PDB file of C-alpha atoms in Angstrom:
ATOM      1  CA  MET L   1      11.157-143.568 146.545  1.00  0.00           C
ATOM      2  CA  MET L   2      12.914-144.263 143.246  1.00  0.00           C
ATOM      3  CA  GLU L   3       9.774-143.440 141.261  1.00  0.00           C
ATOM      4  CA  GLN L   4       9.304-140.210 143.197  1.00  0.00           C
ATOM      5  CA  LYS L   5      12.877-138.934 143.172  1.00  0.00           C
ATOM      6  CA  LEU L   6      15.165-140.515 140.577  1.00  0.00           C
ATOM      7  CA  LYS L   7      16.250-138.423 137.600  1.00  0.00           C
ATOM      8  CA  VAL L   8      18.540-139.710 134.869  1.00  0.00           C
ATOM      9  CA  TYR L   9      20.377-137.717 132.238  1.00  0.00           C
ATOM     10  CA  ILE L  10      21.273-139.358 128.909  1.00  0.00           C
ATOM     11  CA  TYR L  11      24.210-137.887 127.048  1.00  0.00           C
ATOM     12  CA  LYS L  12      23.301-136.857 123.504  1.00  0.00           C
ATOM     13  CA  ASP L  13      26.886-137.430 122.368  1.00  0.00           C
ATOM     14  CA  GLY L  14      27.962-140.586 120.554  1.00  0.00           C
ATOM     15  CA  LYS L  15      27.421-141.711 116.988  1.00  0.00           C
ATOM     16  CA  ARG L  16      25.044-144.373 115.759  1.00  0.00           C
ATOM     17  CA  PRO L  17      24.902-147.317 115.471  1.00  0.00           C
ATOM     18  CA  VAL L  18      27.018-147.989 118.585  1.00  0.00           C
ATOM     19  CA  PHE L  19      25.274-145.221 120.539  1.00  0.00           C
ATOM     20  CA  HIS L  20      21.550-144.489 120.813  1.00  0.00           C
ATOM     21  CA  GLN L  21      20.461-147.383 118.568  1.00  0.00           C
ATOM     22  CA  PRO L  22      18.964-150.221 120.627  1.00  0.00           C
ATOM     23  CA  ARG L  23      19.004-153.715 119.158  1.00  0.00           C
ATOM     24  CA  LEU L  24      15.826-155.440 120.310  1.00  0.00           C
ATOM     25  CA  LYS L  25      16.333-159.039 119.202  1.00  0.00           C
ATOM     26  CA  GLY L  26      18.562-161.912 120.268  1.00  0.00           C
ATOM     27  CA  ILE L  27      20.253-163.049 123.467  1.00  0.00           C
ATOM     28  CA  TYR L  28      21.840-159.651 124.171  1.00  0.00           C
ATOM     29  CA  ALA L  29      18.597-157.706 123.779  1.00  0.00           C
ATOM     30  CA  SER L  30      18.336-156.684 127.442  1.00  0.00           C
ATOM     31  CA  GLU L  31      20.697-153.783 126.841  1.00  0.00           C
ATOM     32  CA  GLY L  32      18.637-152.624 123.860  1.00  0.00           C
ATOM     33  CA  TRP L  33      15.266-152.868 125.575  1.00  0.00           C
ATOM     34  CA  PHE L  34      16.556-150.956 128.577  1.00  0.00           C
ATOM     35  CA  MET L  35      17.894-148.224 126.297  1.00  0.00           C
ATOM     36  CA  LYS L  36      14.615-148.061 124.383  1.00  0.00           C
ATOM     37  CA  HIS L  37      12.502-147.723 127.525  1.00  0.00           C
ATOM     38  CA  LEU L  38      14.755-145.215 129.260  1.00  0.00           C
ATOM     39  CA  GLN L  39      14.971-143.012 126.168  1.00  0.00           C
ATOM     40  CA  ALA L  40      11.162-142.907 126.081  1.00  0.00           C
ATOM     41  CA  SER L  41      10.670-142.376 129.819  1.00  0.00           C
ATOM     42  CA  ASN L  42       8.742-139.350 131.025  1.00  0.00           C
ATOM     43  CA  ARG L  43       9.104-140.268 134.678  1.00  0.00           C
ATOM     44  CA  PHE L  44      12.840-140.787 135.036  1.00  0.00           C
ATOM     45  CA  LEU L  45      14.514-138.646 132.373  1.00  0.00           C
ATOM     46  CA  THR L  46      15.628-135.063 132.769  1.00  0.00           C
ATOM     47  CA  ASN L  47      17.012-132.681 130.158  1.00  0.00           C
ATOM     48  CA  ASN L  48      18.757-130.729 132.900  1.00  0.00           C
ATOM     49  CA  PRO L  49      21.963-132.574 133.887  1.00  0.00           C
ATOM     50  CA  LYS L  50      22.293-130.412 136.993  1.00  0.00           C
ATOM     51  CA  GLU L  51      19.279-132.117 138.572  1.00  0.00           C
ATOM     52  CA  ALA L  52      20.310-135.660 137.563  1.00  0.00           C
ATOM     53  CA  HIS L  53      21.206-138.290 140.141  1.00  0.00           C
ATOM     54  CA  LEU L  54      22.562-140.677 137.500  1.00  0.00           C
ATOM     55  CA  PHE L  55      24.103-140.290 134.048  1.00  0.00           C
ATOM     56  CA  TYR L  56      23.529-142.983 131.410  1.00  0.00           C
ATOM     57  CA  LEU L  57      26.183-143.885 128.844  1.00  0.00           C
ATOM     58  CA  PRO L  58      23.900-145.052 125.979  1.00  0.00           C
ATOM     59  CA  PHE L  59      26.024-147.505 123.992  1.00  0.00           C
ATOM     60  CA  SER L  60      25.564-151.131 122.966  1.00  0.00           C
ATOM     61  CA  SER L  61      28.261-153.605 123.966  1.00  0.00           C
ATOM     62  CA  GLN L  62      27.049-155.888 121.178  1.00  0.00           C
ATOM     63  CA  LEU L  63      27.353-153.185 118.516  1.00  0.00           C
ATOM     64  CA  LEU L  64      30.827-152.333 119.780  1.00  0.00           C
ATOM     65  CA  VAL L  65      31.785-155.870 118.844  1.00  0.00           C
ATOM     66  CA  ASP L  66      29.973-155.701 115.498  1.00  0.00           C
ATOM     67  CA  TYR L  67      31.284-152.300 114.357  1.00  0.00           C
ATOM     68  CA  VAL L  68      34.484-151.498 116.267  1.00  0.00           C
ATOM     69  CA  TYR L  69      36.204-154.783 117.130  1.00  0.00           C
ATOM     70  CA  VAL L  70      38.600-155.979 114.432  1.00  0.00           C
ATOM     71  CA  LYS L  71      37.494-159.516 113.671  1.00  0.00           C
ATOM     72  CA  ASP L  72      39.940-162.245 114.742  1.00  0.00           C
ATOM     73  CA  SER L  73      42.366-159.629 116.102  1.00  0.00           C
ATOM     74  CA  HIS L  74      42.097-161.021 119.654  1.00  0.00           C
ATOM     75  CA  SER L  75      42.683-157.455 120.804  1.00  0.00           C
ATOM     76  CA  PHE L  76      40.414-154.914 122.496  1.00  0.00           C
ATOM     77  CA  ASP L  77      42.657-151.980 121.622  1.00  0.00           C
ATOM     78  CA  ASP L  78      40.213-150.563 119.075  1.00  0.00           C
ATOM     79  CA  ILE L  79      37.274-150.783 121.488  1.00  0.00           C
ATOM     80  CA  ASN L  80      39.313-149.225 124.301  1.00  0.00           C
ATOM     81  CA  ARG L  81      40.390-146.396 122.017  1.00  0.00           C
ATOM     82  CA  TYR L  82      36.818-145.850 120.795  1.00  0.00           C
ATOM     83  CA  LEU L  83      35.389-145.626 124.327  1.00  0.00           C
ATOM     84  CA  LYS L  84      38.271-143.443 125.534  1.00  0.00           C
ATOM     85  CA  ASN L  85      37.619-140.961 122.725  1.00  0.00           C
ATOM     86  CA  TYR L  86      33.945-140.902 123.695  1.00  0.00           C
ATOM     87  CA  LEU L  87      34.728-140.289 127.365  1.00  0.00           C
ATOM     88  CA  ASP L  88      37.269-137.606 126.483  1.00  0.00           C
ATOM     89  CA  THR L  89      34.449-135.802 124.691  1.00  0.00           C
ATOM     90  CA  ILE L  90      32.165-136.189 127.720  1.00  0.00           C
ATOM     91  CA  LYS L  91      34.866-134.914 130.064  1.00  0.00           C
ATOM     92  CA  THR L  92      35.602-131.917 127.859  1.00  0.00           C
ATOM     93  CA  ARG L  93      32.014-130.831 127.232  1.00  0.00           C
ATOM     94  CA  TYR L  94      30.527-131.502 130.674  1.00  0.00           C
ATOM     95  CA  PRO L  95      31.757-131.235 134.286  1.00  0.00           C
ATOM     96  CA  PHE L  96      29.828-134.225 135.620  1.00  0.00           C
ATOM     97  CA  TRP L  97      32.186-137.147 135.006  1.00  0.00           C
ATOM     98  CA  ASN L  98      35.182-135.342 136.473  1.00  0.00           C
ATOM     99  CA  ARG L  99      33.475-134.349 139.724  1.00  0.00           C
ATOM    100  CA  THR L 100      32.867-138.005 140.709  1.00  0.00           C
ATOM    101  CA  ASP L 101      35.344-139.820 138.451  1.00  0.00           C
ATOM    102  CA  GLY L 102      32.312-141.404 136.798  1.00  0.00           C
ATOM    103  CA  SER L 103      30.866-143.050 139.907  1.00  0.00           C
ATOM    104  CA  ASP L 104      27.391-141.577 139.265  1.00  0.00           C
ATOM    105  CA  HIS L 105      27.482-142.778 135.647  1.00  0.00           C
ATOM    106  CA  PHE L 106      26.184-146.147 134.517  1.00  0.00           C
ATOM    107  CA  LEU L 107      26.104-148.462 131.528  1.00  0.00           C
ATOM    108  CA  VAL L 108      23.912-151.438 130.628  1.00  0.00           C
ATOM    109  CA  ALA L 109      25.776-154.096 128.647  1.00  0.00           C
ATOM    110  CA  CYS L 110      24.875-157.708 127.887  1.00  0.00           C
ATOM    111  CA  HIS L 111      27.569-158.997 125.537  1.00  0.00           C
ATOM    112  CA  ASP L 112      29.913-161.600 127.043  1.00  0.00           C
ATOM    113  CA  TRP L 113      32.854-159.276 126.418  1.00  0.00           C
ATOM    114  CA  ALA L 114      31.309-156.275 128.197  1.00  0.00           C
ATOM    115  CA  PRO L 115      33.382-156.651 131.404  1.00  0.00           C
ATOM    116  CA  ILE L 116      36.567-156.509 129.322  1.00  0.00           C
ATOM    117  CA  GLU L 117      35.260-153.724 127.055  1.00  0.00           C
ATOM    118  CA  THR L 118      34.538-151.453 130.021  1.00  0.00           C
ATOM    119  CA  LYS L 119      37.081-152.316 132.707  1.00  0.00           C
ATOM    120  CA  ARG L 120      39.763-149.894 131.509  1.00  0.00           C
ATOM    121  CA  ASN L 121      37.791-146.698 130.902  1.00  0.00           C
ATOM    122  CA  MET L 122      34.627-147.198 132.964  1.00  0.00           C
ATOM    123  CA  ALA L 123      35.763-149.269 135.925  1.00  0.00           C
ATOM    124  CA  ASN L 124      34.518-146.707 138.452  1.00  0.00           C
ATOM    125  CA  SER L 125      31.042-146.475 136.903  1.00  0.00           C
ATOM    126  CA  ILE L 126      28.072-148.672 137.764  1.00  0.00           C
ATOM    127  CA  ARG L 127      28.077-151.473 135.205  1.00  0.00           C
ATOM    128  CA  ALA L 128      24.918-153.506 134.643  1.00  0.00           C
ATOM    129  CA  LEU L 129      26.375-156.705 133.144  1.00  0.00           C
ATOM    130  CA  CYS L 130      24.851-159.970 131.966  1.00  0.00           C
ATOM    131  CA  ASN L 131      28.292-161.520 132.422  1.00  0.00           C
ATOM    132  CA  SER L 132      28.198-161.007 136.185  1.00  0.00           C
ATOM    133  CA  ASP L 133      31.288-163.028 137.016  1.00  0.00           C
ATOM    134  CA  VAL L 134      33.147-162.124 140.200  1.00  0.00           C
ATOM    135  CA  LYS L 135      36.307-163.640 138.700  1.00  0.00           C
ATOM    136  CA  GLU L 136      36.105-161.247 135.746  1.00  0.00           C
ATOM    137  CA  GLY L 137      35.877-158.110 137.843  1.00  0.00           C
ATOM    138  CA  PHE L 138      32.179-157.882 138.772  1.00  0.00           C
ATOM    139  CA  GLN L 139      32.105-155.814 141.975  1.00  0.00           C
ATOM    140  CA  PHE L 140      29.466-156.326 144.652  1.00  0.00           C
ATOM    141  CA  GLY L 141      27.876-153.088 145.787  1.00  0.00           C
ATOM    142  CA  LYS L 142      28.865-151.257 142.599  1.00  0.00           C
ATOM    143  CA  ASP L 143      28.016-153.372 139.566  1.00  0.00           C
ATOM    144  CA  VAL L 144      24.567-154.763 138.763  1.00  0.00           C
ATOM    145  CA  ALA L 145      23.721-158.272 137.512  1.00  0.00           C
ATOM    146  CA  LEU L 146      21.714-157.799 134.311  1.00  0.00           C
ATOM    147  CA  PRO L 147      19.236-160.536 133.293  1.00  0.00           C
ATOM    148  CA  GLU L 148      20.020-162.094 129.915  1.00  0.00           C
ATOM    149  CA  THR L 149      16.797-162.401 127.913  1.00  0.00           C
ATOM    150  CA  ASN L 150      16.467-164.063 124.518  1.00  0.00           C
ATOM    151  CA  ILE L 151      14.025-161.977 122.474  1.00  0.00           C
ATOM    152  CA  ASN L 152      12.723-163.535 119.257  1.00  0.00           C
ATOM    153  CA  SER L 153      10.012-160.992 118.413  1.00  0.00           C
ATOM    154  CA  PRO L 154      10.613-157.281 119.109  1.00  0.00           C
ATOM    155  CA  GLN L 155       6.914-156.701 118.442  1.00  0.00           C
ATOM    156  CA  ASN L 156       5.947-159.087 121.242  1.00  0.00           C
ATOM    157  CA  PRO L 157       9.016-159.599 123.450  1.00  0.00           C
ATOM    158  CA  MET L 158       7.480-162.056 125.900  1.00  0.00           C
ATOM    159  CA  LYS L 159       4.777-163.699 123.834  1.00  0.00           C
ATOM    160  CA  GLU L 160       5.171-167.219 125.238  1.00  0.00           C
ATOM    161  CA  ILE L 161       5.170-167.725 128.992  1.00  0.00           C
ATOM    162  CA  GLY L 162       3.723-170.217 131.459  1.00  0.00           C
ATOM    163  CA  GLY L 163       3.636-173.992 131.442  1.00  0.00           C
ATOM    164  CA  SER L 164       2.094-177.094 132.972  1.00  0.00           C
ATOM    165  CA  PRO L 165       1.142-177.204 136.668  1.00  0.00           C
ATOM    166  CA  PRO L 166       3.487-179.136 139.003  1.00  0.00           C
ATOM    167  CA  SER L 167       1.306-182.272 138.949  1.00  0.00           C
ATOM    168  CA  LYS L 168       1.739-182.604 135.175  1.00  0.00           C
ATOM    169  CA  ARG L 169       5.470-181.932 135.031  1.00  0.00           C
ATOM    170  CA  LYS L 170       6.679-185.518 134.645  1.00  0.00           C
ATOM    171  CA  ILE L 171      10.263-184.760 133.574  1.00  0.00           C
ATOM    172  CA  LEU L 172      12.646-184.311 136.487  1.00  0.00           C
ATOM    173  CA  ALA L 173      15.298-182.195 134.744  1.00  0.00           C
ATOM    174  CA  PHE L 174      15.926-180.768 131.273  1.00  0.00           C
ATOM    175  CA  PHE L 175      18.833-179.206 129.421  1.00  0.00           C
ATOM    176  CA  ALA L 176      19.531-178.635 125.742  1.00  0.00           C
ATOM    177  CA  GLY L 177      22.162-176.364 124.252  1.00  0.00           C
ATOM    178  CA  GLN L 178      25.346-175.936 122.318  1.00  0.00           C
ATOM    179  CA  MET L 179      28.562-177.271 123.794  1.00  0.00           C
ATOM    180  CA  HIS L 180      30.045-173.908 124.739  1.00  0.00           C
ATOM    181  CA  GLY L 181      32.764-173.881 127.376  1.00  0.00           C
ATOM    182  CA  TYR L 182      34.154-176.689 129.525  1.00  0.00           C
ATOM    183  CA  LEU L 183      31.126-177.380 131.747  1.00  0.00           C
ATOM    184  CA  ARG L 184      28.424-178.488 129.338  1.00  0.00           C
ATOM    185  CA  PRO L 185      30.439-181.399 127.887  1.00  0.00           C
ATOM    186  CA  ILE L 186      30.894-182.623 131.477  1.00  0.00           C
ATOM    187  CA  LEU L 187      27.139-182.370 132.028  1.00  0.00           C
ATOM    188  CA  LEU L 188      26.474-184.355 128.856  1.00  0.00           C
ATOM    189  CA  ASN L 189      29.129-186.924 129.686  1.00  0.00           C
ATOM    190  CA  HIS L 190      27.406-187.742 132.968  1.00  0.00           C
ATOM    191  CA  TRP L 191      23.756-187.502 131.931  1.00  0.00           C
ATOM    192  CA  GLU L 192      23.107-187.649 128.182  1.00  0.00           C
ATOM    193  CA  ASN L 193      21.008-190.762 127.441  1.00  0.00           C
ATOM    194  CA  LYS L 194      21.787-192.134 130.919  1.00  0.00           C
ATOM    195  CA  ASP L 195      18.443-191.690 132.690  1.00  0.00           C
ATOM    196  CA  PRO L 196      14.904-191.188 131.282  1.00  0.00           C
ATOM    197  CA  GLU L 197      14.109-188.723 134.086  1.00  0.00           C
ATOM    198  CA  MET L 198      17.094-186.576 133.122  1.00  0.00           C
ATOM    199  CA  ARG L 199      16.443-185.138 129.645  1.00  0.00           C
ATOM    200  CA  ILE L 200      19.924-183.828 128.940  1.00  0.00           C
ATOM    201  CA  PHE L 201      20.690-183.115 125.274  1.00  0.00           C
ATOM    202  CA  LYS L 202      22.915-181.229 122.934  1.00  0.00           C
ATOM    203  CA  ARG L 203      21.106-178.595 120.911  1.00  0.00           C
ATOM    204  CA  ILE L 204      17.665-179.794 119.730  1.00  0.00           C
ATOM    205  CA  ARG L 205      15.687-178.513 116.751  1.00  0.00           C
ATOM    206  CA  ASN L 206      12.201-178.971 118.174  1.00  0.00           C
ATOM    207  CA  GLY L 207      10.640-179.276 121.599  1.00  0.00           C
ATOM    208  CA  TYR L 208      12.816-176.885 123.572  1.00  0.00           C
ATOM    209  CA  SER L 209       9.985-174.792 125.028  1.00  0.00           C
ATOM    210  CA  TRP L 210       7.779-177.913 125.445  1.00  0.00           C
ATOM    211  CA  HIS L 211      10.441-179.524 127.629  1.00  0.00           C
ATOM    212  CA  MET L 212      10.752-176.391 129.746  1.00  0.00           C
ATOM    213  CA  LYS L 213       6.995-176.209 130.189  1.00  0.00           C
ATOM    214  CA  ASN L 214       6.821-179.849 131.284  1.00  0.00           C
ATOM    215  CA  SER L 215       9.944-180.254 133.427  1.00  0.00           C
ATOM    216  CA  LYS L 216      10.231-179.698 137.140  1.00  0.00           C
ATOM    217  CA  TYR L 217      13.770-178.400 136.982  1.00  0.00           C
ATOM    218  CA  CYS L 218      15.579-176.655 134.129  1.00  0.00           C
ATOM    219  CA  ILE L 219      19.351-176.912 134.112  1.00  0.00           C
ATOM    220  CA  CYS L 220      21.058-173.555 133.560  1.00  0.00           C
ATOM    221  CA  ALA L 221      24.662-174.582 132.940  1.00  0.00           C
ATOM    222  CA  LYS L 222      27.235-171.942 132.108  1.00  0.00           C
ATOM    223  CA  GLY L 223      28.691-171.777 128.608  1.00  0.00           C
ATOM    224  CA  TYR L 224      31.788-169.782 127.745  1.00  0.00           C
ATOM    225  CA  GLU L 225      30.727-167.331 130.459  1.00  0.00           C
ATOM    226  CA  VAL L 226      28.742-167.609 133.692  1.00  0.00           C
ATOM    227  CA  ASN L 227      25.537-166.108 132.273  1.00  0.00           C
ATOM    228  CA  SER L 228      22.846-167.886 130.271  1.00  0.00           C
ATOM    229  CA  PRO L 229      19.420-166.847 128.926  1.00  0.00           C
ATOM    230  CA  ARG L 230      18.113-170.180 130.285  1.00  0.00           C
ATOM    231  CA  VAL L 231      17.787-168.666 133.753  1.00  0.00           C
ATOM    232  CA  VAL L 232      15.115-166.220 132.608  1.00  0.00           C
ATOM    233  CA  GLU L 233      13.600-168.753 130.178  1.00  0.00           C
ATOM    234  CA  ALA L 234      13.092-171.219 133.026  1.00  0.00           C
ATOM    235  CA  ILE L 235      11.327-168.563 135.094  1.00  0.00           C
ATOM    236  CA  LEU L 236       9.073-167.592 132.191  1.00  0.00           C
ATOM    237  CA  TYR L 237       8.042-171.222 131.636  1.00  0.00           C
ATOM    238  CA  GLY L 238       7.446-171.961 135.325  1.00  0.00           C
ATOM    239  CA  CYS L 239      10.422-174.325 135.585  1.00  0.00           C
ATOM    240  CA  VAL L 240      12.582-174.129 138.708  1.00  0.00           C
ATOM    241  CA  PRO L 241      16.055-172.962 137.590  1.00  0.00           C
ATOM    242  CA  VAL L 242      19.006-175.153 138.540  1.00  0.00           C
ATOM    243  CA  ILE L 243      22.045-172.907 138.216  1.00  0.00           C
ATOM    244  CA  ILE L 244      25.347-174.660 137.645  1.00  0.00           C
ATOM    245  CA  SER L 245      27.749-171.768 137.289  1.00  0.00           C
ATOM    246  CA  ASP L 246      30.315-171.005 139.968  1.00  0.00           C
ATOM    247  CA  ASN L 247      31.002-167.268 140.478  1.00  0.00           C
ATOM    248  CA  PHE L 248      27.675-166.243 138.861  1.00  0.00           C
ATOM    249  CA  VAL L 249      25.889-163.364 140.574  1.00  0.00           C
ATOM    250  CA  PRO L 250      22.123-163.670 139.902  1.00  0.00           C
ATOM    251  CA  PRO L 251      20.092-160.612 138.871  1.00  0.00           C
ATOM    252  CA  PHE L 252      18.342-158.547 141.543  1.00  0.00           C
ATOM    253  CA  PHE L 253      19.990-160.587 144.317  1.00  0.00           C
ATOM    254  CA  GLU L 254      19.803-157.556 146.614  1.00  0.00           C
ATOM    255  CA  ILE L 255      15.977-157.741 146.416  1.00  0.00           C
ATOM    256  CA  LEU L 256      15.048-161.331 145.500  1.00  0.00           C
ATOM    257  CA  ASN L 257      15.776-164.375 147.657  1.00  0.00           C
ATOM    258  CA  TRP L 258      17.000-166.701 144.924  1.00  0.00           C
ATOM    259  CA  ASP L 259      17.335-169.674 147.266  1.00  0.00           C
ATOM    260  CA  SER L 260      13.554-169.628 147.652  1.00  0.00           C
ATOM    261  CA  PHE L 261      12.855-170.313 143.954  1.00  0.00           C
ATOM    262  CA  ALA L 262      16.086-171.637 142.422  1.00  0.00           C
ATOM    263  CA  VAL L 263      18.632-174.384 143.097  1.00  0.00           C
ATOM    264  CA  PHE L 264      22.364-173.693 143.035  1.00  0.00           C
ATOM    265  CA  VAL L 265      24.546-176.722 142.339  1.00  0.00           C
ATOM    266  CA  PRO L 266      28.355-176.413 142.478  1.00  0.00           C
ATOM    267  CA  GLU L 267      30.044-177.381 139.244  1.00  0.00           C
ATOM    268  CA  LYS L 268      31.923-180.178 140.989  1.00  0.00           C
ATOM    269  CA  GLU L 269      28.587-181.824 141.944  1.00  0.00           C
ATOM    270  CA  ILE L 270      27.369-182.486 138.377  1.00  0.00           C
ATOM    271  CA  ARG L 271      27.751-186.235 138.819  1.00  0.00           C
ATOM    272  CA  ASN L 272      25.372-186.023 141.822  1.00  0.00           C
ATOM    273  CA  LEU L 273      22.860-183.795 140.071  1.00  0.00           C
ATOM    274  CA  LYS L 274      19.924-186.217 140.173  1.00  0.00           C
ATOM    275  CA  ASN L 275      20.471-187.025 143.855  1.00  0.00           C
ATOM    276  CA  VAL L 276      20.553-183.309 144.648  1.00  0.00           C
ATOM    277  CA  LEU L 277      17.212-182.770 142.915  1.00  0.00           C
ATOM    278  CA  LEU L 278      15.583-185.891 144.381  1.00  0.00           C
ATOM    279  CA  SER L 279      16.638-184.781 147.860  1.00  0.00           C
ATOM    280  CA  ILE L 280      14.289-181.792 147.563  1.00  0.00           C
ATOM    281  CA  PRO L 281      10.929-182.785 149.107  1.00  0.00           C
ATOM    282  CA  GLU L 282       7.921-182.620 146.800  1.00  0.00           C
ATOM    283  CA  GLN L 283       6.228-180.002 148.950  1.00  0.00           C
ATOM    284  CA  ARG L 284       9.361-177.879 148.843  1.00  0.00           C
ATOM    285  CA  TYR L 285       9.424-178.156 145.056  1.00  0.00           C
ATOM    286  CA  ILE L 286       5.759-177.062 144.838  1.00  0.00           C
ATOM    287  CA  VAL L 287       6.508-173.995 146.957  1.00  0.00           C
ATOM    288  CA  MET L 288       9.544-173.139 144.805  1.00  0.00           C
ATOM    289  CA  GLN L 289       7.559-173.521 141.600  1.00  0.00           C
ATOM    290  CA  GLU L 290       4.865-171.187 142.945  1.00  0.00           C
ATOM    291  CA  ARG L 291       7.538-168.641 143.806  1.00  0.00           C
ATOM    292  CA  VAL L 292       8.948-168.920 140.291  1.00  0.00           C
ATOM    293  CA  LYS L 293       5.534-167.802 139.036  1.00  0.00           C
ATOM    294  CA  GLN L 294       5.468-164.994 141.599  1.00  0.00           C
ATOM    295  CA  VAL L 295       8.837-163.524 140.559  1.00  0.00           C
ATOM    296  CA  ARG L 296       8.109-163.871 136.838  1.00  0.00           C
ATOM    297  CA  GLN L 297       6.727-160.325 136.673  1.00  0.00           C
ATOM    298  CA  HIS L 298      10.224-159.006 137.448  1.00  0.00           C
ATOM    299  CA  PHE L 299      11.720-160.646 134.337  1.00  0.00           C
ATOM    300  CA  LEU L 300       9.190-159.536 131.716  1.00  0.00           C
ATOM    301  CA  TRP L 301       9.803-156.963 129.001  1.00  0.00           C
ATOM    302  CA  HIS L 302       6.697-155.098 127.872  1.00  0.00           C
ATOM    303  CA  ASN L 303       6.246-152.822 124.887  1.00  0.00           C
ATOM    304  CA  SER L 304       5.552-150.129 127.481  1.00  0.00           C
ATOM    305  CA  PRO L 305       7.133-150.543 130.926  1.00  0.00           C
ATOM    306  CA  GLU L 306       4.925-151.753 133.758  1.00  0.00           C
ATOM    307  CA  LYS L 307       5.473-151.346 137.492  1.00  0.00           C
ATOM    308  CA  TYR L 308       7.903-153.916 138.948  1.00  0.00           C
ATOM    309  CA  ASP L 309       8.845-155.301 135.516  1.00  0.00           C
ATOM    310  CA  ILE L 310      12.394-155.980 134.347  1.00  0.00           C
ATOM    311  CA  PHE L 311      13.007-152.391 133.218  1.00  0.00           C
ATOM    312  CA  HIS L 312      12.068-151.013 136.630  1.00  0.00           C
ATOM    313  CA  MET L 313      14.027-153.766 138.418  1.00  0.00           C
ATOM    314  CA  ILE L 314      17.223-153.021 136.465  1.00  0.00           C
ATOM    315  CA  LEU L 315      16.888-149.306 137.078  1.00  0.00           C
ATOM    316  CA  HIS L 316      16.168-149.945 140.761  1.00  0.00           C
ATOM    317  CA  SER L 317      19.304-152.091 141.120  1.00  0.00           C
ATOM    318  CA  ILE L 318      21.387-149.284 139.597  1.00  0.00           C
ATOM    319  CA  TRP L 319      19.744-146.672 141.827  1.00  0.00           C
ATOM    320  CA  TYR L 320      20.079-148.941 144.876  1.00  0.00           C
ATOM    321  CA  ASN L 321      23.805-149.409 144.328  1.00  0.00           C
ATOM    322  CA  ARG L 322      24.339-145.681 143.837  1.00  0.00           C
ATOM    323  CA  VAL L 323      22.501-144.865 147.074  1.00  0.00           C
ATOM    324  CA  PHE L 324      24.419-147.581 148.934  1.00  0.00           C
ATOM    325  CA  ARG L 325      27.769-146.240 147.727  1.00  0.00           C
ATOM    326  CA  LEU L 326      26.850-142.769 148.975  1.00  0.00           C
ATOM    327  CA  GLN L 327      26.421-144.032 152.530  1.00  0.00           C
ATOM    328  CA  PRO L 328      29.305-143.389 154.944  1.00  0.00           C
ATOM    329  CA  ARG L 329      31.565-146.377 155.599  1.00  0.00           C
TER     330      ARG L 329
END
């Protein structure tokens, strides 16, 4: 139905580089790849705003930080002022925001600060956010959980996927990363160099992807915020994600049954992490790993969008939430 009916209007207003200039590399690249694909879409775009079901606000939350935020100011006043000026222009030139108070408008933003950047001026809009934290204002039924994808090569965004079959994955659990936030030091305190089956490290120079390809479970522990690119990385490498991040809303949860291919461990249970994983029967693990491979198609960026890929899934989540909000209560 979405492919048959949905029409999106992109405002032409807004100056580069914050607007209309997708950044296609790094851990925040989801917002850029979505922008790139939507701007090039023949199926979903319309040049006639009167026939649009949704209106896209085409800015980068990452570039707001790079070009508008005053470094070390610890204040979002400049970003709030910048976005307010933009919306004032939209409200003056077009009637569409005012007729719904922005509820049929949406943004796609992956920077950790995006919930704060947008909560004042765009709180009523549909916000697709990588930082999908219910404690930071993420709203079920309105906002969309955006997958965080780490893109190293814009020419080939998902060049390395797959991994060893279950029978050859001899490592029980793997984690490596910087010590961001309060949770990861706790994880390391309990498990670093404590058990050969639990490969828990600080950041490592080599072997990161090898470990993911050869581990049964990949630990996706929150950093400063609830989101982490490890969730998608685990899926791409065929490693069952183990999400340790209270208040995290997983992407596409309205469509995908995450409990069928991922493990959610409360933060307070880190000390029992190995027992939790060992309590999962081998046959159950094999089924979960197969489902990880099945859902992988929904987390892949392609140079040109393909049916059911991450671009279509993000757009569907936005469309789904807009349709749901239109239903009578």
